[in-house]
XYZ file of N, CA and C in Angstrom:
747
model
N 0.851 -1.190 0.000
C 0.000 0.000 0.000
C 0.886 1.239 0.000
N 0.581 2.195 -0.869
C 1.422 3.381 -0.964
C 1.261 4.256 0.266
N 2.276 5.062 0.517
C 2.225 5.996 1.622
C 1.216 7.108 1.336
N 0.489 7.595 2.342
C -0.393 8.737 2.130
C 0.407 9.961 1.683
N -0.117 10.684 0.712
C 0.528 11.898 0.219
C -0.004 13.093 0.997
N 0.894 13.780 1.692
C 0.520 14.921 2.530
C 1.081 16.197 1.917
N 0.197 17.069 1.450
C 0.625 18.353 0.918
C 0.972 19.308 2.041
N 2.131 19.954 1.942
C 2.579 20.933 2.938
C 2.688 22.289 2.255
N 1.943 23.266 2.736
C 2.009 24.600 2.140
C 3.391 25.199 2.369
N 3.920 25.840 1.333
C 5.314 26.280 1.346
C 5.435 27.794 1.471
N 6.601 28.199 1.928
C 6.984 29.604 1.990
C 7.565 30.024 0.638
N 7.510 31.302 0.318
C 8.330 31.883 -0.741
C 9.082 33.042 -0.101
N 10.389 32.888 0.046
C 11.196 33.869 0.757
C 12.528 34.063 0.039
N 13.125 35.265 0.170
C 14.482 35.450 -0.365
C 15.487 34.704 0.505
N 16.321 33.876 -0.097
C 17.269 33.075 0.663
C 18.657 33.157 0.036
N 19.667 32.796 0.839
C 21.051 32.759 0.385
C 21.556 31.324 0.423
N 22.267 30.892 -0.607
C 22.991 29.631 -0.563
C 24.098 29.678 -1.617
N 25.176 28.967 -1.321
C 26.350 28.942 -2.198
C 26.720 30.384 -2.579
N 26.779 30.673 -3.886
C 27.160 32.022 -4.319
C 25.949 32.931 -4.511
N 24.744 32.410 -4.269
C 23.527 33.149 -4.578
C 23.043 33.905 -3.350
N 22.552 35.114 -3.555
C 22.085 35.958 -2.469
C 20.711 36.531 -2.813
N 19.816 36.436 -1.868
C 18.505 37.055 -2.014
C 17.648 36.462 -3.111
N 17.845 35.182 -3.421
C 17.054 34.526 -4.469
C 15.723 34.078 -3.869
N 14.625 34.459 -4.500
C 13.319 34.006 -4.021
C 13.188 32.505 -4.261
N 12.867 31.786 -3.200
C 12.842 30.331 -3.284
C 11.601 29.792 -2.589
N 11.107 28.667 -3.092
C 10.013 27.939 -2.455
C 10.639 26.977 -1.454
N 10.197 27.034 -0.198
C 10.830 26.199 0.815
C 9.871 25.906 1.959
N 10.177 24.823 2.670
C 9.547 24.530 3.959
C 10.647 24.026 4.879
N 10.570 24.294 6.170
C 11.538 23.694 7.087
C 11.477 22.168 6.992
N 12.650 21.545 6.974
C 12.699 20.100 6.807
C 11.990 19.367 7.934
N 11.847 20.008 9.080
C 11.184 19.352 10.218
C 9.785 18.868 9.852
N 9.053 19.625 9.037
C 7.725 19.180 8.599
C 7.833 17.885 7.789
N 8.784 17.858 6.870
C 8.961 16.690 6.010
C 9.355 15.479 6.852
N 10.291 15.677 7.784
C 10.725 14.568 8.635
C 9.563 14.012 9.440
N 8.712 14.907 9.970
C 7.582 14.463 10.790
C 6.592 13.657 9.957
N 6.309 14.118 8.741
C 5.391 13.384 7.860
C 5.987 12.026 7.487
N 7.272 12.015 7.147
C 7.928 10.766 6.748
C 7.961 9.772 7.905
N 8.288 10.261 9.104
C 8.356 9.385 10.272
C 7.005 8.768 10.589
N 5.929 9.477 10.256
C 4.573 8.967 10.513
C 4.096 8.012 9.427
N 4.908 7.812 8.389
C 4.531 6.887 7.330
C 3.945 7.541 6.101
N 4.044 8.872 5.995
C 3.523 9.574 4.833
C 4.633 10.029 3.902
N 4.242 10.575 2.768
C 5.186 11.202 1.843
C 4.801 12.668 1.704
N 5.778 13.551 1.925
C 5.528 14.991 1.868
C 5.548 15.494 0.428
N 4.589 16.363 0.106
C 4.513 17.014 -1.196
C 4.479 18.518 -0.937
N 5.495 19.230 -1.384
C 5.603 20.662 -1.121
C 4.708 21.427 -2.094
N 3.893 22.337 -1.546
C 2.905 23.077 -2.340
C 3.232 24.573 -2.335
N 3.814 25.105 -3.407
C 4.059 26.546 -3.490
C 2.744 27.310 -3.525
N 2.751 28.600 -3.153
C 1.534 29.403 -3.259
C 1.019 29.436 -4.696
N -0.270 29.126 -4.862
C -0.873 29.071 -6.203
C -2.382 29.080 -6.001
N -3.025 30.169 -6.402
C -4.475 30.274 -6.196
C -5.268 30.089 -7.474
N -4.630 29.544 -8.517
C -5.343 29.335 -9.780
C -6.439 28.287 -9.637
N -6.126 27.227 -8.888
C -7.106 26.174 -8.647
C -6.566 25.279 -7.541
N -7.361 24.286 -7.165
C -6.962 23.333 -6.130
C -6.907 21.924 -6.691
N -6.616 21.781 -7.983
C -6.640 20.472 -8.632
C -5.680 19.473 -8.007
N -4.597 19.968 -7.414
C -3.604 19.077 -6.823
C -4.202 18.205 -5.725
N -5.288 18.663 -5.102
C -5.887 17.888 -4.022
C -6.417 16.542 -4.502
N -6.649 16.412 -5.799
C -7.155 15.144 -6.330
C -6.176 14.000 -6.110
N -4.883 14.328 -5.932
C -3.890 13.274 -5.727
C -3.351 13.252 -4.301
N -3.860 14.139 -3.431
C -3.385 14.198 -2.053
C -4.348 13.483 -1.112
N -3.793 13.025 0.007
C -4.594 12.351 1.032
C -4.758 13.199 2.289
N -4.002 14.293 2.400
C -4.100 15.164 3.554
C -3.400 16.479 3.265
N -3.736 17.517 4.047
C -3.189 18.859 3.844
C -2.662 19.388 5.161
N -1.400 19.846 5.150
C -0.776 20.458 6.324
C -0.487 21.910 5.996
N -1.161 22.817 6.701
C -0.936 24.254 6.539
C 0.169 24.656 7.502
N 1.332 25.022 6.948
C 2.526 25.243 7.759
C 2.525 26.630 8.393
N 3.480 26.821 9.298
C 3.668 28.119 9.950
C 4.289 29.131 9.004
N 4.627 30.291 9.557
C 5.240 31.327 8.735
C 4.715 32.703 9.065
N 4.727 33.580 8.071
C 4.338 34.977 8.270
C 2.851 35.105 8.589
N 2.463 36.310 8.944
C 1.101 36.579 9.423
C 0.065 36.491 8.307
N -1.146 36.134 8.693
C -2.294 36.194 7.785
C -2.670 37.662 7.596
N -2.966 38.037 6.368
C -3.330 39.425 6.085
C -4.554 39.854 6.874
N -4.472 40.943 7.646
C -5.602 41.353 8.488
C -6.842 41.758 7.707
N -6.685 42.141 6.439
C -7.855 42.434 5.629
C -8.753 41.228 5.468
N -8.200 40.032 5.638
C -8.987 38.797 5.529
C -9.995 38.670 6.657
N -9.765 39.366 7.771
C -10.720 39.315 8.881
C -11.153 40.711 9.320
N -11.094 41.667 8.369
C -11.719 42.961 8.572
C -10.980 43.924 9.469
N -9.657 43.819 9.561
C -8.881 44.729 10.391
C -7.816 45.439 9.567
N -7.361 46.585 10.081
C -6.224 47.282 9.510
C -4.936 46.674 10.058
N -3.841 46.731 9.310
C -2.601 46.109 9.775
C -2.032 46.793 11.020
N -1.582 45.989 11.955
C -0.803 46.450 13.095
C 0.610 46.761 12.600
N 1.319 47.708 13.229
C 2.690 47.999 12.779
C 3.622 46.784 12.785
N 3.326 45.777 13.604
C 4.196 44.601 13.693
C 3.726 43.446 12.802
N 2.642 43.636 12.064
C 2.130 42.579 11.197
C 2.931 42.514 9.896
N 3.358 41.301 9.534
C 4.072 41.059 8.278
C 3.359 39.929 7.543
N 2.583 40.280 6.526
C 1.764 39.268 5.862
C 2.380 38.819 4.550
N 1.787 37.757 3.995
C 2.195 37.205 2.699
C 0.924 36.941 1.897
N 0.456 37.938 1.125
C -0.802 37.773 0.388
C -0.814 36.571 -0.539
N 0.350 36.209 -1.123
C 0.369 35.059 -2.036
C 0.073 33.774 -1.279
N 0.605 33.637 -0.074
C 0.309 32.452 0.724
C -1.165 32.423 1.132
N -1.676 33.568 1.576
C -3.085 33.606 1.968
C -3.981 33.130 0.838
N -3.762 33.679 -0.357
C -4.628 33.348 -1.496
C -4.498 31.878 -1.863
N -3.279 31.385 -1.965
C -3.082 30.004 -2.366
C -3.590 29.013 -1.331
N -3.303 29.277 -0.050
C -3.687 28.336 0.998
C -5.191 28.346 1.245
N -5.821 29.508 1.144
C -7.278 29.549 1.313
C -7.982 28.825 0.164
N -7.405 28.896 -1.040
C -7.957 28.144 -2.170
C -7.880 26.648 -1.897
N -6.718 26.178 -1.440
C -6.554 24.768 -1.100
C -7.465 24.363 0.048
N -7.534 25.198 1.071
C -8.315 24.855 2.256
C -9.793 24.724 1.921
N -10.332 25.646 1.145
C -11.750 25.572 0.790
C -12.069 24.267 0.074
N -11.205 23.873 -0.845
C -11.434 22.632 -1.588
C -11.228 21.413 -0.700
N -10.242 21.472 0.189
C -10.001 20.353 1.103
C -11.190 20.138 2.029
N -11.757 21.221 2.534
C -12.927 21.099 3.405
C -14.130 20.560 2.633
N -14.296 21.011 1.405
C -15.411 20.515 0.592
C -15.291 19.020 0.339
N -14.045 18.526 0.237
C -13.815 17.098 -0.011
C -13.668 16.300 1.278
N -13.750 16.962 2.434
C -13.539 16.336 3.744
C -12.176 15.666 3.817
N -11.173 16.323 3.236
C -9.803 15.843 3.315
C -9.243 16.185 4.695
N -8.466 15.311 5.322
C -7.862 15.641 6.615
C -6.982 16.885 6.513
N -7.128 17.799 7.472
C -6.392 19.068 7.467
C -5.795 19.309 8.844
N -4.513 19.684 8.868
C -3.842 20.118 10.094
C -3.261 21.498 9.852
N -3.573 22.452 10.734
C -2.982 23.780 10.679
C -2.000 23.959 11.822
N -0.788 24.406 11.505
C 0.266 24.598 12.500
C 0.601 26.081 12.609
N 0.467 26.648 13.797
C 0.807 28.046 14.080
C 0.046 28.979 13.127
N 0.723 29.579 12.141
C 0.017 30.381 11.137
C -1.122 29.571 10.516
N -0.877 28.277 10.294
C -1.896 27.429 9.691
C -3.153 27.343 10.525
N -3.019 27.299 11.861
C -4.191 27.324 12.724
C -4.904 28.667 12.616
N -4.129 29.745 12.579
C -4.725 31.072 12.463
C -5.468 31.226 11.138
N -4.904 30.679 10.060
C -5.585 30.719 8.763
C -6.883 29.921 8.820
N -6.856 28.761 9.480
C -8.090 27.988 9.669
C -9.158 28.837 10.332
N -8.792 29.501 11.433
C -9.763 30.320 12.156
C -10.342 31.412 11.270
N -9.486 32.079 10.508
C -9.952 33.143 9.612
C -10.879 32.570 8.545
N -10.527 31.410 7.995
C -11.362 30.787 6.969
C -12.745 30.432 7.512
N -12.819 30.150 8.801
C -14.089 29.811 9.442
C -14.788 31.038 10.027
N -14.338 32.236 9.666
C -15.011 33.453 10.102
C -14.486 34.055 11.383
N -13.319 33.615 11.842
C -12.756 34.121 13.086
C -11.852 35.322 12.883
N -11.246 35.779 13.975
C -10.351 36.938 13.962
C -9.090 36.614 14.765
N -8.075 37.471 14.603
C -6.796 37.261 15.272
C -6.422 38.451 16.139
N -5.651 38.180 17.195
C -4.885 39.216 17.885
C -3.641 39.450 17.053
N -3.462 40.665 16.539
C -2.343 40.901 15.624
C -0.994 40.985 16.318
N -0.969 41.368 17.591
C 0.308 41.402 18.317
C 0.026 41.025 19.763
N 0.309 39.792 20.090
C -0.073 39.224 21.379
C 0.499 39.983 22.576
N 1.716 40.523 22.516
C 2.196 41.297 23.667
C 1.296 42.472 24.034
N 0.561 43.029 23.059
C -0.389 44.101 23.378
C -1.528 43.596 24.247
N -1.829 42.305 24.146
C -2.931 41.696 24.901
C -2.445 41.175 26.245
N -1.292 40.507 26.229
C -0.788 39.851 27.435
C 0.161 40.714 28.245
N 0.785 41.701 27.594
C 1.763 42.516 28.300
C 3.123 41.861 28.420
N 3.370 40.808 27.647
C 4.659 40.134 27.702
C 4.940 39.442 26.374
N 6.199 39.030 26.209
C 6.634 38.290 25.015
C 6.731 36.802 25.312
N 5.936 36.295 26.238
C 6.081 34.919 26.706
C 5.950 33.883 25.596
N 5.153 34.181 24.581
C 4.929 33.189 23.519
C 5.942 33.288 22.382
N 6.818 34.295 22.440
C 7.940 34.406 21.499
C 9.046 35.152 22.234
N 9.770 34.445 23.097
C 10.656 35.121 24.044
C 11.810 35.884 23.422
N 12.322 35.451 22.270
C 13.435 36.132 21.603
C 13.486 35.653 20.164
N 14.077 36.441 19.265
C 14.164 36.011 17.866
C 14.838 34.644 17.739
N 14.125 33.711 17.117
C 14.671 32.386 16.891
C 14.737 31.503 18.118
N 14.108 31.927 19.212
C 14.144 31.155 20.462
C 12.717 30.730 20.827
N 12.506 29.437 20.970
C 11.201 28.926 21.355
C 10.997 29.061 22.855
N 9.785 29.413 23.241
C 9.383 29.329 24.630
C 8.712 27.985 24.888
N 8.231 27.801 26.107
C 7.495 26.589 26.474
C 6.484 26.965 27.543
N 5.309 26.332 27.497
C 4.276 26.642 28.473
C 3.307 25.467 28.606
N 2.587 25.403 29.723
C 1.576 24.355 29.894
C 0.414 24.553 28.934
N -0.289 23.461 28.663
C -1.462 23.509 27.796
C -2.494 22.527 28.338
N -3.760 22.837 28.134
C -4.829 21.918 28.524
C -5.813 21.807 27.363
N -6.506 20.662 27.315
C -7.417 20.390 26.216
C -8.789 20.003 26.750
N -9.823 20.289 25.969
C -11.183 19.950 26.350
C -11.360 18.440 26.329
N -11.826 17.840 27.424
C -12.022 16.383 27.458
C -12.937 15.914 26.326
N -12.548 14.814 25.686
C -13.359 14.234 24.627
C -13.144 14.838 23.264
N -12.344 15.898 23.181
C -12.124 16.559 21.896
C -11.097 15.806 21.063
N -11.064 16.120 19.775
C -10.037 15.564 18.897
C -8.655 15.931 19.420
N -8.486 17.177 19.877
C -7.194 17.603 20.415
C -6.793 16.751 21.606
N -7.729 16.509 22.518
C -7.415 15.718 23.710
C -7.058 14.286 23.345
N -7.755 13.706 22.377
C -7.466 12.334 21.977
C -6.132 12.240 21.239
N -5.882 13.209 20.383
C -4.652 13.217 19.607
C -3.440 13.482 20.490
N -3.617 14.316 21.525
C -2.497 14.784 22.334
C -2.562 14.251 23.758
N -3.103 13.063 23.913
C -3.209 12.451 25.237
C -1.842 12.414 25.917
N -1.776 12.946 27.132
C -0.536 12.962 27.896
C 0.310 14.203 27.707
N 0.010 15.041 26.698
C 0.787 16.262 26.468
C 0.342 17.336 27.456
N 1.262 17.860 28.229
C 0.963 18.895 29.214
C 1.719 20.190 28.958
N 2.713 20.144 28.089
C 3.504 21.334 27.781
C 3.857 21.322 26.299
N 3.863 22.501 25.693
C 4.191 22.622 24.273
C 5.193 23.752 24.080
N 5.834 23.750 22.906
C 6.734 24.848 22.576
C 5.928 26.049 22.094
N 6.585 27.169 21.871
C 5.852 28.390 21.549
C 6.751 29.350 20.788
N 6.276 29.797 19.615
C 6.974 30.852 18.886
C 5.971 31.546 17.963
N 5.286 32.548 18.502
C 4.315 33.298 17.694
C 4.012 34.622 18.379
N 3.723 35.632 17.579
C 3.344 36.929 18.153
C 1.875 37.260 17.869
N 1.197 36.392 17.108
C -0.235 36.540 16.902
C -0.941 35.318 17.480
N -2.263 35.431 17.622
C -3.034 34.312 18.173
C -4.481 34.457 17.738
N -5.222 33.372 17.821
C -6.646 33.406 17.502
C -7.379 34.177 18.590
N -8.156 35.157 18.176
C -8.991 35.910 19.119
C -10.381 35.298 19.200
N -10.991 35.083 18.040
C -12.275 34.385 17.962
C -12.143 33.314 16.886
N -12.733 32.155 17.127
C -12.522 31.006 16.246
C -13.605 30.831 15.201
N -14.527 31.782 15.078
C -15.579 31.643 14.084
C -16.404 30.391 14.328
N -16.585 29.587 13.285
C -17.408 28.373 13.392
C -16.617 27.166 13.907
N -15.345 27.347 14.177
C -14.554 26.278 14.773
C -14.851 26.156 16.261
N -14.499 25.026 16.844
C -14.621 24.811 18.275
C -13.241 24.948 18.906
N -13.153 25.755 19.936
C -11.891 25.921 20.663
C -11.758 24.781 21.664
N -10.635 24.058 21.606
C -10.470 22.880 22.459
C -9.120 22.824 23.163
N -8.334 23.896 23.102
C -7.061 23.915 23.809
C -6.677 25.324 24.198
N -6.056 25.459 25.382
C -5.672 26.774 25.907
C -4.352 26.697 26.639
N -3.603 27.788 26.587
C -2.474 27.983 27.481
C -3.005 28.489 28.823
N -2.148 28.510 29.831
C -2.562 28.950 31.162
C -3.003 30.418 31.161
N -2.458 31.219 30.238
C -2.824 32.632 30.175
C -4.063 32.880 29.320
N -4.716 31.826 28.853
C -5.941 31.960 28.081
C -5.759 32.001 26.589
N -4.521 32.039 26.093
C -4.292 32.022 24.648
C -4.823 30.712 24.072
N -5.549 30.814 22.975
C -6.117 29.634 22.321
C -5.000 28.825 21.669
N -4.930 27.536 22.001
C -3.857 26.671 21.530
C -4.329 25.569 20.582
N -5.638 25.312 20.529
C -6.139 24.278 19.619
C -7.555 24.611 19.200
N -7.855 24.371 17.929
C -9.210 24.537 17.392
C -9.497 23.330 16.502
N -10.777 23.043 16.306
C -11.144 21.904 15.463
C -12.565 22.054 14.943
N -12.896 21.249 13.967
C -14.247 21.196 13.414
C -14.805 19.807 13.686
N -15.624 19.633 14.724
C -16.124 18.306 15.076
C -17.046 17.703 14.028
N -17.512 18.515 13.080
C -18.412 18.004 12.060
C -17.673 17.367 10.887
N -16.342 17.412 10.913
C -15.557 16.822 9.835
C -14.651 15.738 10.397
N -14.194 14.868 9.514
C -13.420 13.705 9.958
C -12.147 14.104 10.693
N -11.397 15.067 10.149
C -10.167 15.504 10.803
C -9.826 16.906 10.327
N -10.169 17.901 11.122
C -9.749 19.280 10.907
C -9.289 19.792 12.259
N -7.977 20.005 12.394
C -7.369 20.369 13.668
C -6.349 21.473 13.445
N -6.342 22.455 14.339
C -5.307 23.480 14.335
C -4.619 23.528 15.677
N -3.294 23.648 15.665
C -2.522 23.794 16.901
C -1.637 25.026 16.773
N -1.504 25.772 17.878
C -0.790 27.039 17.826
C 0.727 26.869 17.914
N 1.177 25.740 18.422
C 2.626 25.533 18.580
C 3.204 24.821 17.350
N 4.456 24.358 17.480
C 5.149 23.720 16.356
C 5.482 22.266 16.695
N 4.531 21.358 16.500
C 4.784 19.952 16.835
C 5.883 19.321 15.998
N 6.120 19.865 14.801
C 7.165 19.283 13.947
C 8.547 19.407 14.591
N 8.695 20.322 15.551
C 9.974 20.515 16.228
C 10.010 19.853 17.599
N 9.035 19.015 17.892
C 9.021 18.295 19.154
C 9.411 16.830 18.921
N 9.924 16.150 19.949
C 10.396 14.770 19.756
C 9.322 13.826 19.227
N 8.080 14.039 19.641
C 6.978 13.185 19.186
C 5.898 14.081 18.582
N 5.935 14.317 17.270
C 5.006 15.262 16.628
C 3.606 14.667 16.468
N 2.894 14.529 17.566
C 1.624 13.807 17.590
C 0.588 14.338 16.602
N 0.397 15.658 16.469
C -0.614 16.114 15.500
C -0.296 15.713 14.059
N 0.987 15.713 13.696
C 1.366 15.301 12.342
C 1.121 13.808 12.163
N 1.462 13.040 13.175
C 1.200 11.599 13.118
C -0.291 11.325 12.969
N -1.111 12.066 13.706
C -2.561 11.893 13.620
C -3.083 12.266 12.236
N -2.517 13.318 11.637
C -2.916 13.707 10.271
C -2.630 12.575 9.297
N -1.450 11.988 9.380
C -1.091 10.904 8.462
C -1.988 9.695 8.702
N -2.288 9.384 9.953
C -3.202 8.288 10.261
C -4.578 8.536 9.639
N -5.071 9.767 9.792
C -6.376 10.104 9.218
C -6.335 10.016 7.693
N -5.221 10.447 7.093
C -5.082 10.386 5.641
C -5.038 8.944 5.141
N -4.519 8.058 5.976
C -4.466 6.644 5.622
C -5.822 5.986 5.792
N -6.699 6.632 6.568
C -8.028 6.100 6.787
C -8.202 5.389 8.097
N -7.131 5.327 8.909
C -7.256 4.661 10.203
C -7.773 5.589 11.276
N -7.739 6.903 11.018
C -8.332 7.854 11.938
C -7.464 8.153 13.134
N -7.848 9.185 13.932
C -7.079 9.605 15.099
C -7.280 8.659 16.264
N -6.418 8.721 17.279
C -6.625 7.908 18.470
C -7.965 8.224 19.118
N -8.607 7.237 19.683
C -9.909 7.411 20.315
C -9.819 6.956 21.760
N -10.311 7.776 22.676
C -10.334 7.412 24.078
C -11.721 6.913 24.443
N -11.915 6.562 25.719
C -13.221 6.116 26.186
C -14.155 7.288 26.435
N -13.619 8.512 26.302
C -14.439 9.685 26.579
C -15.388 9.945 25.417
N -16.417 10.693 25.693
C -17.414 11.024 24.682
C -16.772 11.837 23.574
N -16.865 11.344 22.334
C -16.272 12.044 21.204
C -17.061 13.284 20.807
N -18.255 13.444 21.309
C -19.096 14.529 20.846
C -19.012 15.781 21.681
N -18.096 15.849 22.639
C -18.015 17.011 23.513
C -17.589 18.229 22.733
N -18.274 19.316 22.929
C -17.908 20.588 22.334
C -17.657 21.596 23.450
N -16.848 22.601 23.150
C -16.585 23.666 24.116
C -17.029 24.972 23.473
N -18.056 25.576 24.049
C -18.616 26.770 23.448
C -17.861 28.025 23.831
N -17.240 28.023 25.005
C -16.588 29.213 25.495
C -15.128 28.906 25.821
N -14.248 29.898 25.613
C -12.866 29.777 26.026
C -12.574 30.885 27.025
N -11.470 30.759 27.786
C -11.133 31.839 28.713
C -11.003 33.148 27.981
N -11.430 34.229 28.578
C -11.395 35.556 27.968
C -10.024 36.156 28.202
N -9.376 36.623 27.122
C -8.064 37.256 27.261
C -8.224 38.661 27.817
């Protein structure tokens, strides 16, 4: 049986290598690819492209990767001075996401990817989290991950997928403010939303941290399992639990 094909949304950024400087390149951190491969899938890198979503016909799952901010115009706000968006990624990834949801394809959103999920479902973002929290706890220094406790709603997809996880890494300056039609199922101790999902679909999950950089990337493993058709881990708890309210920031 062939490995499930997992599309990973890619960055387009100016990069340097060998004698070349500032060349615009399509890339994803290898950690995403390693996590998909370790889970038994094959990674397919998807550059920004909003012409159509035909590529989904050959994919078994979609991973919306982290990166720059979602354009605030997508959720009706003016840009914050610290917001750095990528309109090409927004357009291409929202095109893929709409088609993936229509086909009930398994979807995992990581960091920016979770925020894009929320926006696609009618939600909004905090454009600069330190303005809300009064600290840089979720992005302590450039290129330095923080760590914090996390809790999940009992019976949720997040709780089943992340059974036993009590702490996650952290590197983001934006966060989901309202989740739209998604269900919020994970929080940090300070009330920042850490997980969202759509209980009406087979597998649609967003996580605010970067599981691809953790020793056991459980959300990526669960995505590959769902893409294979075996589905996420199931506990004895009621699978139908929803959480209507999250802590107020």
